[in-house]
Amino acid sequence: LCHPGLRDRHWDKFADIVGFSIKPDEIATLHKVAGLRLDEHMKQFEEISFAASKEYNLEKTLNAMAADWDELEIPFAQYRDTDLSIVANVDDIQMVLDDHIVKTQTMKSNSFIGPFEERTKDWEKTLLLLQDIVDIWLAVQATWMYLEPIFGSEDIMKQMPVEGANFQKVDANWKEIMAQAVADPAVLAVVKIPSMLEKLQEANQLLELIQKGLNDYLETKRLFFARFFFLSNEELLEILSETKDPLRVQPHLKKCFEGIHLLEFDEKMVVHAMCDRGKERVPLCETIKPADAKGAVEKWLLQTEQIMRRSLKSIVLEALADYAKEERKSWVVGKHAGQAILAVAGYYWT
């Protein structure tokens, strides 16, 4: 009768058995209880007390889980050099969340859960909602962080107006969600943000459409200039996001062209020659003016490919003609490109 788990519902059951209330009050003593002669009901009392003990343990577990979340806050970090925040490492939160979901679902099947069944179901619903929010939040954040610098480019926004408009919509919603979360970083406060899950799901759907549009856009560029297939999406986007600056292409030339390491630009951004990794300079038979492509990088790079071939053909034919006129030593170390020398020497040898 002294178990701390006894509640009014248990004392009511005791009263039903003996016919009157035996709930202790402030003047109850052991002598008074002994005088009630309750021995004959002890078997039934034990069953009620045992159930109260099991219920008490379940109640303590629920209270302990709720108390654990009181101390947990979502960690935030600064996004690059901006005043925006992003969700940092949530491994600890995920670990507690997984543990509590398993505990709660186990408790639901316990035969003594009756008095706390509704509370347990509500708690499970809260945890599952939190899990859904955290999962999709991190997914949206990862995609947003990938796309944010891309759609921060005016060139990309002009070339992809529909995807750009969708990204601006997602960006506005994302910043609003983050502002609300940062204002109250308690983990369970996230669940109380109005339509949090729905907003994130909508953002995720829009981001998927944006990514599909972006991939289709990159595919058209690659189909126009097939050497773009040698570049990753990030490298290709770096080129396409700064179309006014043809020098942005330079770091990626060696992946598009096996022999070209750099193009030689003059002060007017006109290309006159190509250079290999060993700094051998090969003049082009025609100059290339990237500005004429009006921002279509793939067009002037396709022109570069065509002029490269024509230039090499011209140089090889010139070296072929000079072979018969010049002394071999001076011909080998003279003005012709090494590739042309090897081709002509092989031709004559054959």
CSV table of C-alpha atoms in Angstrom, one decimal:
chain,number,residue,atom,x,y,z
A,1,LEU,CA,0.0,0.0,0.0
A,2,CYS,CA,3.0,2.3,0.2
A,3,HIS,CA,4.2,2.0,-3.5
A,4,PRO,CA,4.9,5.4,-5.0
A,5,GLY,CA,3.2,4.3,-8.2
A,6,LEU,CA,-0.3,4.1,-6.6
A,7,ARG,CA,-2.7,6.7,-8.1
A,8,ASP,CA,-6.3,7.6,-7.5
A,9,ARG,CA,-7.4,4.9,-9.9
A,10,HIS,CA,-5.7,2.2,-7.8
A,11,TRP,CA,-7.2,3.5,-4.5
A,12,ASP,CA,-10.6,3.4,-6.2
A,13,LYS,CA,-10.1,-0.3,-6.9
A,14,PHE,CA,-9.0,-0.9,-3.3
A,15,ALA,CA,-12.2,0.9,-2.2
A,16,ASP,CA,-14.3,-1.3,-4.5
A,17,ILE,CA,-12.8,-4.4,-2.9
A,18,VAL,CA,-13.2,-3.5,0.8
A,19,GLY,CA,-16.4,-1.3,0.4
A,20,PHE,CA,-14.8,1.9,1.7
A,21,SER,CA,-11.8,4.2,1.0
A,22,ILE,CA,-8.5,3.2,2.5
A,23,LYS,CA,-6.5,6.0,0.8
A,24,PRO,CA,-4.1,7.4,3.5
A,25,ASP,CA,-4.6,11.0,4.4
A,26,GLU,CA,-2.4,13.4,6.5
A,27,ILE,CA,-3.5,11.7,9.8
A,28,ALA,CA,-3.3,8.1,8.7
A,29,THR,CA,-1.1,5.8,10.8
A,30,LEU,CA,0.1,2.2,10.5
A,31,HIS,CA,-2.0,1.4,13.7
A,32,LYS,CA,-5.2,2.7,12.0
A,33,VAL,CA,-4.5,0.8,8.8
A,34,ALA,CA,-3.9,-2.4,10.9
A,35,GLY,CA,-7.2,-1.9,12.6
A,36,LEU,CA,-9.0,-2.1,9.3
A,37,ARG,CA,-8.3,-5.9,9.1
A,38,LEU,CA,-7.4,-5.9,5.4
A,39,ASP,CA,-5.5,-9.2,5.6
A,40,GLU,CA,-8.2,-11.2,3.7
A,41,HIS,CA,-7.9,-8.8,0.7
A,42,MET,CA,-4.1,-8.9,0.5
A,43,LYS,CA,-4.1,-11.2,-2.6
A,44,GLN,CA,-6.2,-8.8,-4.6
A,45,PHE,CA,-4.2,-5.8,-3.2
A,46,GLU,CA,-1.0,-7.4,-4.4
A,47,GLU,CA,-2.3,-7.7,-8.0
A,48,ILE,CA,-3.3,-4.0,-8.0
A,49,SER,CA,0.0,-3.0,-6.5
A,50,PHE,CA,1.9,-5.1,-9.0
A,51,ALA,CA,0.1,-3.4,-11.9
A,52,ALA,CA,0.7,0.0,-10.3
A,53,SER,CA,4.4,-0.8,-10.2
A,54,LYS,CA,4.6,-1.7,-13.9
A,55,GLU,CA,2.5,1.4,-14.8
A,56,TYR,CA,4.8,3.5,-12.7
A,57,ASN,CA,7.9,2.2,-14.5
A,58,LEU,CA,6.3,3.1,-17.9
A,59,GLU,CA,5.3,6.5,-16.6
A,60,LYS,CA,8.9,7.1,-15.4
A,61,THR,CA,10.2,6.1,-18.8
A,62,LEU,CA,7.9,8.5,-20.6
A,63,ASN,CA,8.9,11.3,-18.2
A,64,ALA,CA,12.6,10.6,-18.6
A,65,MET,CA,12.3,10.6,-22.4
A,66,ALA,CA,10.5,14.0,-22.3
A,67,ALA,CA,13.2,15.3,-19.9
A,68,ASP,CA,16.0,14.2,-22.2
A,69,TRP,CA,14.6,16.5,-25.0
A,70,ASP,CA,14.4,19.5,-22.7
A,71,GLU,CA,18.2,19.8,-22.8
A,72,LEU,CA,18.6,19.1,-26.5
A,73,GLU,CA,19.0,22.0,-29.0
A,74,ILE,CA,19.6,21.9,-32.7
A,75,PRO,CA,23.2,22.9,-33.5
A,76,PHE,CA,23.6,25.7,-36.1
A,77,ALA,CA,26.7,26.9,-38.0
A,78,GLN,CA,27.3,30.0,-40.1
A,79,TYR,CA,26.9,29.5,-43.8
A,80,ARG,CA,30.1,30.7,-45.6
A,81,ASP,CA,30.7,34.4,-45.0
A,82,THR,CA,27.0,35.2,-44.8
A,83,ASP,CA,24.7,36.0,-41.9
A,84,LEU,CA,22.7,32.8,-42.7
A,85,SER,CA,22.7,29.7,-40.5
A,86,ILE,CA,22.6,26.1,-41.5
A,87,VAL,CA,22.0,22.9,-39.4
A,88,ALA,CA,25.3,21.5,-38.2
A,89,ASN,CA,26.0,17.9,-37.0
A,90,VAL,CA,22.9,16.3,-35.7
A,91,ASP,CA,24.3,12.8,-35.0
A,92,ASP,CA,23.6,13.1,-31.3
A,93,ILE,CA,20.0,14.1,-31.9
A,94,GLN,CA,19.5,11.3,-34.4
A,95,MET,CA,20.9,8.8,-31.9
A,96,VAL,CA,18.5,9.9,-29.1
A,97,LEU,CA,15.6,10.0,-31.6
A,98,ASP,CA,16.2,6.4,-32.8
A,99,ASP,CA,16.5,5.1,-29.3
A,100,HIS,CA,13.3,6.9,-28.1
A,101,ILE,CA,11.3,5.7,-31.1
A,102,VAL,CA,12.3,2.1,-30.4
A,103,LYS,CA,11.5,2.5,-26.7
A,104,THR,CA,8.1,4.1,-27.4
A,105,GLN,CA,7.1,1.5,-29.9
A,106,THR,CA,8.0,-1.3,-27.4
A,107,MET,CA,6.0,0.4,-24.7
A,108,LYS,CA,2.9,0.5,-26.9
A,109,SER,CA,2.8,-3.3,-26.9
A,110,ASN,CA,3.2,-3.5,-23.1
A,111,SER,CA,0.1,-5.0,-21.4
A,112,PHE,CA,0.2,-2.3,-18.7
A,113,ILE,CA,0.3,0.7,-21.0
A,114,GLY,CA,-3.5,1.3,-20.7
A,115,PRO,CA,-3.5,4.5,-18.5
A,116,PHE,CA,-0.8,6.0,-20.7
A,117,GLU,CA,-1.9,4.7,-24.1
A,118,GLU,CA,-3.0,8.0,-25.6
A,119,ARG,CA,0.0,9.8,-24.2
A,120,THR,CA,2.3,7.2,-25.6
A,121,LYS,CA,0.7,7.4,-29.0
A,122,ASP,CA,1.0,11.2,-29.0
A,123,TRP,CA,4.6,10.9,-28.0
A,124,GLU,CA,5.3,8.4,-30.8
A,125,LYS,CA,3.6,10.7,-33.3
A,126,THR,CA,5.7,13.6,-32.1
A,127,LEU,CA,9.0,11.6,-32.5
A,128,LEU,CA,8.0,10.2,-35.9
A,129,LEU,CA,7.1,13.8,-37.1
A,130,LEU,CA,10.5,15.0,-35.7
A,131,GLN,CA,12.3,12.2,-37.5
A,132,ASP,CA,10.5,13.1,-40.8
A,133,ILE,CA,11.3,16.8,-40.3
A,134,VAL,CA,15.0,16.2,-39.6
A,135,ASP,CA,15.5,13.8,-42.5
A,136,ILE,CA,13.9,16.1,-45.1
A,137,TRP,CA,15.4,19.2,-43.5
A,138,LEU,CA,18.9,17.8,-44.0
A,139,ALA,CA,18.1,16.7,-47.6
A,140,VAL,CA,16.7,20.1,-48.5
A,141,GLN,CA,19.7,21.8,-46.9
A,142,ALA,CA,22.2,19.7,-48.9
A,143,THR,CA,20.5,20.5,-52.2
A,144,TRP,CA,20.0,24.2,-51.3
A,145,MET,CA,23.7,24.5,-50.4
A,146,TYR,CA,24.6,22.9,-53.8
A,147,LEU,CA,22.3,25.1,-55.8
A,148,GLU,CA,22.7,28.4,-53.9
A,149,PRO,CA,26.0,29.4,-55.5
A,150,ILE,CA,24.8,28.2,-58.9
A,151,PHE,CA,21.7,30.4,-58.9
A,152,GLY,CA,23.7,33.2,-57.3
A,153,SER,CA,25.1,33.7,-60.9
A,154,GLU,CA,23.3,36.2,-63.1
A,155,ASP,CA,24.3,34.2,-66.2
A,156,ILE,CA,22.7,31.0,-64.9
A,157,MET,CA,19.5,32.9,-63.9
A,158,LYS,CA,19.2,34.3,-67.4
A,159,GLN,CA,19.8,31.0,-69.1
A,160,MET,CA,17.4,29.1,-66.7
A,161,PRO,CA,14.6,31.6,-65.8
A,162,VAL,CA,12.0,29.0,-64.8
A,163,GLU,CA,14.4,27.1,-62.5
A,164,GLY,CA,15.8,30.4,-61.2
A,165,ALA,CA,12.3,31.6,-60.2
A,166,ASN,CA,11.6,28.3,-58.5
A,167,PHE,CA,14.9,28.5,-56.6
A,168,GLN,CA,14.1,32.0,-55.4
A,169,LYS,CA,10.8,30.7,-54.0
A,170,VAL,CA,12.6,27.9,-52.2
A,171,ASP,CA,15.3,30.2,-51.0
A,172,ALA,CA,12.7,32.6,-49.4
A,173,ASN,CA,11.0,29.7,-47.6
A,174,TRP,CA,14.3,28.2,-46.5
A,175,LYS,CA,15.4,31.5,-44.9
A,176,GLU,CA,12.1,31.9,-43.2
A,177,ILE,CA,12.3,28.3,-41.8
A,178,MET,CA,15.9,28.8,-40.6
A,179,ALA,CA,15.0,32.1,-38.9
A,180,GLN,CA,12.2,30.5,-37.0
A,181,ALA,CA,14.4,27.6,-36.0
A,182,VAL,CA,17.3,29.7,-34.9
A,183,ALA,CA,14.9,31.9,-32.8
A,184,ASP,CA,14.0,28.8,-30.7
A,185,PRO,CA,16.7,26.1,-31.1
A,186,ALA,CA,15.0,23.6,-28.8
A,187,VAL,CA,14.6,20.4,-30.8
A,188,LEU,CA,10.9,19.8,-29.9
A,189,ALA,CA,10.1,23.5,-30.8
A,190,VAL,CA,10.8,22.5,-34.4
A,191,VAL,CA,7.7,20.3,-34.4
A,192,LYS,CA,5.6,23.2,-33.3
A,193,ILE,CA,6.6,25.5,-36.2
A,194,PRO,CA,3.4,25.8,-38.3
A,195,SER,CA,3.4,23.6,-41.4
A,196,MET,CA,7.2,22.9,-41.0
A,197,LEU,CA,7.0,19.4,-42.6
A,198,GLU,CA,4.7,20.5,-45.4
A,199,LYS,CA,7.0,23.5,-46.3
A,200,LEU,CA,10.1,21.3,-46.4
A,201,GLN,CA,8.3,18.7,-48.5
A,202,GLU,CA,7.2,21.4,-51.0
A,203,ALA,CA,10.8,22.8,-51.0
A,204,ASN,CA,12.1,19.3,-51.7
A,205,GLN,CA,9.8,18.8,-54.6
A,206,LEU,CA,10.7,22.1,-56.1
A,207,LEU,CA,14.4,21.4,-55.7
A,208,GLU,CA,14.0,18.1,-57.5
A,209,LEU,CA,12.4,19.9,-60.4
A,210,ILE,CA,15.2,22.5,-60.4
A,211,GLN,CA,17.9,19.7,-60.4
A,212,LYS,CA,16.1,17.9,-63.2
A,213,GLY,CA,16.0,21.2,-65.2
A,214,LEU,CA,19.6,21.8,-64.4
A,215,ASN,CA,20.7,18.4,-65.5
A,216,ASP,CA,18.7,18.8,-68.8
A,217,TYR,CA,20.4,22.1,-69.3
A,218,LEU,CA,23.9,20.7,-68.8
A,219,GLU,CA,23.0,17.8,-71.1
A,220,THR,CA,22.1,20.1,-74.0
A,221,LYS,CA,25.5,21.9,-73.5
A,222,ARG,CA,27.3,18.5,-73.5
A,223,LEU,CA,25.5,17.3,-76.6
A,224,PHE,CA,26.5,20.5,-78.4
A,225,PHE,CA,30.2,20.3,-77.3
A,226,ALA,CA,30.8,16.6,-76.5
A,227,ARG,CA,34.1,17.3,-74.7
A,228,PHE,CA,32.0,18.7,-71.8
A,229,PHE,CA,31.3,15.1,-70.9
A,230,PHE,CA,34.8,15.0,-69.5
A,231,LEU,CA,33.9,17.6,-66.9
A,232,SER,CA,31.8,17.1,-63.7
A,233,ASN,CA,28.6,19.1,-63.2
A,234,GLU,CA,30.4,21.4,-60.8
A,235,GLU,CA,33.3,22.1,-63.2
A,236,LEU,CA,30.9,22.7,-66.1
A,237,LEU,CA,28.7,25.0,-64.0
A,238,GLU,CA,31.8,27.0,-62.9
A,239,ILE,CA,32.4,27.7,-66.6
A,240,LEU,CA,28.8,28.5,-67.5
A,241,SER,CA,28.2,30.7,-64.4
A,242,GLU,CA,30.8,33.3,-65.6
A,243,THR,CA,30.4,33.4,-69.4
A,244,LYS,CA,31.6,37.0,-69.6
A,245,ASP,CA,35.0,35.8,-68.4
A,246,PRO,CA,36.5,33.3,-70.9
A,247,LEU,CA,39.6,32.9,-68.6
A,248,ARG,CA,37.3,30.8,-66.3
A,249,VAL,CA,37.7,28.0,-68.9
A,250,GLN,CA,41.5,27.8,-68.5
A,251,PRO,CA,41.7,25.5,-65.5
A,252,HIS,CA,39.4,22.9,-67.2
A,253,LEU,CA,41.0,22.9,-70.7
A,254,LYS,CA,43.4,20.0,-69.9
A,255,LYS,CA,40.3,17.8,-69.2
A,256,CYS,CA,38.6,18.8,-72.5
A,257,PHE,CA,41.7,18.7,-74.7
A,258,GLU,CA,44.4,16.2,-74.1
A,259,GLY,CA,47.1,18.4,-75.6
A,260,ILE,CA,46.0,21.9,-74.7
A,261,HIS,CA,47.0,23.1,-71.2
A,262,LEU,CA,46.3,26.8,-71.8
A,263,LEU,CA,45.0,29.2,-74.5
A,264,GLU,CA,47.0,32.4,-75.1
A,265,PHE,CA,44.7,35.4,-74.7
A,266,ASP,CA,45.7,39.0,-75.6
A,267,GLU,CA,44.5,42.0,-73.7
A,268,LYS,CA,41.3,42.1,-75.8
A,269,MET,CA,40.5,38.5,-74.8
A,270,VAL,CA,41.3,37.2,-78.3
A,271,VAL,CA,42.9,33.7,-78.6
A,272,HIS,CA,46.0,33.5,-80.8
A,273,ALA,CA,47.8,30.3,-79.7
A,274,MET,CA,47.6,27.1,-77.7
A,275,CYS,CA,50.1,25.9,-75.2
A,276,ASP,CA,50.8,22.4,-73.9
A,277,ARG,CA,51.9,21.3,-70.4
A,278,GLY,CA,55.5,21.7,-71.4
A,279,LYS,CA,54.8,25.3,-72.5
A,280,GLU,CA,55.3,24.5,-76.2
A,281,ARG,CA,53.4,27.3,-78.0
A,282,VAL,CA,51.5,26.5,-81.2
A,283,PRO,CA,50.0,29.4,-83.1
A,284,LEU,CA,46.4,29.1,-84.4
A,285,CYS,CA,45.6,29.5,-88.1
A,286,GLU,CA,42.7,31.8,-87.1
A,287,THR,CA,42.1,33.9,-84.0
A,288,ILE,CA,39.2,33.0,-81.7
A,289,LYS,CA,37.0,35.8,-80.3
A,290,PRO,CA,35.0,34.4,-77.3
A,291,ALA,CA,33.0,37.6,-77.1
A,292,ASP,CA,31.4,36.8,-80.5
A,293,ALA,CA,29.6,33.8,-79.0
A,294,LYS,CA,27.6,36.1,-76.7
A,295,GLY,CA,28.1,34.0,-73.6
A,296,ALA,CA,27.7,30.6,-75.3
A,297,VAL,CA,30.9,29.1,-74.0
A,298,GLU,CA,30.2,25.8,-75.9
A,299,LYS,CA,30.2,27.7,-79.2
A,300,TRP,CA,33.6,29.2,-79.0
A,301,LEU,CA,35.1,26.0,-77.5
A,302,LEU,CA,33.7,24.1,-80.5
A,303,GLN,CA,35.3,26.7,-82.7
A,304,THR,CA,38.5,26.2,-80.7
A,305,GLU,CA,38.3,22.4,-81.4
A,306,GLN,CA,37.8,23.0,-85.2
A,307,ILE,CA,40.6,25.6,-85.5
A,308,MET,CA,42.9,23.4,-83.4
A,309,ARG,CA,42.5,20.6,-86.0
A,310,ARG,CA,42.9,23.0,-89.0
A,311,SER,CA,46.0,24.5,-87.4
A,312,LEU,CA,47.6,21.2,-86.7
A,313,LYS,CA,46.9,20.0,-90.3
A,314,SER,CA,48.4,23.2,-91.7
A,315,ILE,CA,51.5,22.9,-89.4
A,316,VAL,CA,52.0,19.2,-90.4
A,317,LEU,CA,51.7,20.0,-94.1
A,318,GLU,CA,54.2,22.9,-93.7
A,319,ALA,CA,56.6,20.6,-91.8
A,320,LEU,CA,56.2,17.9,-94.6
A,321,ALA,CA,57.1,20.5,-97.2
A,322,ASP,CA,60.1,21.8,-95.2
A,323,TYR,CA,61.5,18.2,-94.7
A,324,ALA,CA,62.7,18.0,-98.3
A,325,LYS,CA,64.3,21.5,-98.2
A,326,GLU,CA,66.0,21.7,-94.8
A,327,GLU,CA,68.8,19.7,-93.2
A,328,ARG,CA,67.3,17.1,-90.9
A,329,LYS,CA,68.9,18.5,-87.6
A,330,SER,CA,67.7,22.1,-88.2
A,331,TRP,CA,64.3,20.7,-89.3
A,332,VAL,CA,63.9,18.7,-86.1
A,333,VAL,CA,64.8,21.5,-83.7
A,334,GLY,CA,63.5,24.3,-85.8
A,335,LYS,CA,60.1,26.1,-85.9
A,336,HIS,CA,57.8,23.2,-86.1
A,337,ALA,CA,55.8,21.7,-83.3
A,338,GLY,CA,57.0,18.4,-81.8
A,339,GLN,CA,53.8,16.6,-82.8
A,340,ALA,CA,54.2,17.7,-86.4
A,341,ILE,CA,57.9,16.6,-86.4
A,342,LEU,CA,56.9,13.1,-85.1
A,343,ALA,CA,54.1,12.8,-87.7
A,344,VAL,CA,56.2,13.8,-90.7
A,345,ALA,CA,59.2,11.7,-89.6
A,346,GLY,CA,56.9,8.7,-89.2
A,347,TYR,CA,55.4,9.4,-92.6
A,348,TYR,CA,58.8,9.6,-94.3
A,349,TRP,CA,60.1,6.5,-92.5
A,350,THR,CA,57.1,4.5,-93.6
